[in-house]
Amino acid sequence: MRTLVFDGRTGAAGDMICAALIAAGADPDVLAPVIDALPVRYEIGETEKNGIRATTVDVLVDDGDGAVEADADHSHDHDHDHGHEHDHSHDHGHEHSHGPKHEHTHESDASGAAEPAEGAGVHRSYSEVVDLVESMGLPDAVESTALDAFELLGRAEASVHGTDLDDTHFHEVGADDAIADVVGAALLLADLDPERVVTTPVSAGGGTVEMSHGTYPVPAPATTEITTRAGFRIVGGPIDRELLTPTGAAILGAIADGVDAVSNLAVERAGYGAGDADFERHPNVLRALVGDGGHDAHADRAHADAPDGSLAHDDIAVLETNLDDAAPEVLGGLQETLADAGARDVTVVPTTMKKSRPGHLVKVICKPADAEAVAERLARETGTLGVRQSGASHRWIAEREFETATLRVDGADHEVAVKVASTTDEEVYDVSGEYDDAAAVAEATGLPIREVLRRAEADVRERLAEE
């Protein structure tokens, strides 16, 4: 499995993520849709941080008078100075900083700025940002990634300030340069096209930051809320500077699963994305590794003494609610409606409730980052007054892939998808035909569905045994 790993030990910001993706092999030419939609250009170059050669990305915004303003996330409280050296640069029309920039109106005590740094360009509400992204004509996957990141940002801001999502107004995050960071990262990720993206625990830094609302400890309130929703881990330090920005956290939350560490990765390419600041003993770079394999080391450790054939490790959230008045039609449609919100599995269990009334227990499995959206959809669909969440849980799952079985009936070929379950050492222990495919073949051939499934599964088992 081709895996992209972000090494979060040095923090992350929007510009650093974009730079790391380019350094890891993404083509910066894919950023054209952003340049077409916004008055920005990306300046891509190289610099050196504590002896490490790294890529830089600066988003430059036209203020309408021909002047160019620097990206907010660059001047962020990461103490990223813009005086970094570029050995060579390419003008692609987007700005980036070399360390987390500040998408909040807070100044970084690392930057030493007298005033909070703000994003360049127009500031927008959450709904205006969504409309803008949807108007860019992006590929579906890219648009979805960008909107996921902005939803994380929007919900975090709404939670921190006690407002509704649609009424949330971004400051730096709604500016042209910050939008260029988020959409740019989504475009570059799609070009790199990994099968899996993970991040190790991200260093948030330490100390305090000055925001328009006062002085707050690092990580900033919005950053804390985003990482809670996204489900990846953060660690304090190793220096008293803000190392993880809200934009950086939101991008990672939208694209990456959090893991303790990664082992068994055959690295094909390593890229370093630089931030603006220079730290004495802390290289201000985000490392991105691309390679084959890459298992969660937590799962590896948990099975260190187990026999061969372990299952894969996965982080999930489990949601539950009890219903005593839900219509059968509503319960029957929950699988589909909740799946649209991010649910991985939905179970409805008959139960007995207060006063011996018959009812139902609805249990939903989803990724931690999707828990709030799924809970909200569950409440809207059923009218429940509360949804319980058991928190970020761990489960052991099979490695799953699909094979296609070909059945020849009365001179005609018919295809059935068959799910193959295996352990992490590729030992197959179950095959299961897909019911919908089998039903279609049964209708076309007159065979019983169970016979179609039996033949399809036998075909795949036979082929796997020959490999």
PDB file of C-alpha atoms in Angstrom, residues 47 67 87 96 112 114 151-152 158 164 185 190 202 219 241 258 289 294 320 326-327 335 349 377 387 436 465 467:
ATOM      1  CA  THR A  47      16.153  27.077   1.942  1.00  0.00           C
ATOM      2  CA  ALA A  67       1.481  45.213  -4.110  1.00  0.00           C
ATOM      3  CA  ASP A  87      18.313  29.413  -3.351  1.00  0.00           C
ATOM      4  CA  HIS A  96       3.465  29.838   2.067  1.00  0.00           C
ATOM      5  CA  GLY A 112       8.239  38.917  17.841  1.00  0.00           C
ATOM      6  CA  ALA A 114       4.351  43.990  17.632  1.00  0.00           C
ATOM      7  CA  GLU A 151     -15.591  22.399   8.076  1.00  0.00           C
ATOM      8  CA  LEU A 152     -13.135  21.340  10.786  1.00  0.00           C
ATOM      9  CA  ALA A 158     -18.104  27.951  16.236  1.00  0.00           C
ATOM     10  CA  ASP A 164     -23.520  28.608  14.661  1.00  0.00           C
ATOM     11  CA  ALA A 185      -2.701  21.148  -0.117  1.00  0.00           C
ATOM     12  CA  ALA A 190      -4.428  14.427  -5.115  1.00  0.00           C
ATOM     13  CA  VAL A 202       2.217  16.501  16.182  1.00  0.00           C
ATOM     14  CA  PRO A 219      -1.995  25.318  21.465  1.00  0.00           C
ATOM     15  CA  ARG A 241       6.751  28.633  20.329  1.00  0.00           C
ATOM     16  CA  GLY A 258      -3.447   9.711  13.503  1.00  0.00           C
ATOM     17  CA  LEU A 289       7.695  10.276   3.663  1.00  0.00           C
ATOM     18  CA  GLY A 294       3.639   1.481   6.819  1.00  0.00           C
ATOM     19  CA  GLU A 320     -25.182   5.156  20.613  1.00  0.00           C
ATOM     20  CA  ALA A 326     -38.893   5.852  15.848  1.00  0.00           C
ATOM     21  CA  ALA A 327     -40.890   4.856  12.775  1.00  0.00           C
ATOM     22  CA  GLN A 335     -27.764   2.806   7.188  1.00  0.00           C
ATOM     23  CA  VAL A 349     -30.933  -3.645  18.092  1.00  0.00           C
ATOM     24  CA  ARG A 377     -27.427  13.519  11.330  1.00  0.00           C
ATOM     25  CA  VAL A 387     -26.204  10.693  21.409  1.00  0.00           C
ATOM     26  CA  ASP A 436     -26.069  -7.091  -4.708  1.00  0.00           C
ATOM     27  CA  ALA A 465      -4.722 -20.918  -3.849  1.00  0.00           C
ATOM     28  CA  GLU A 467      -0.997 -17.659  -6.413  1.00  0.00           C
TER      29      GLU A 467
END
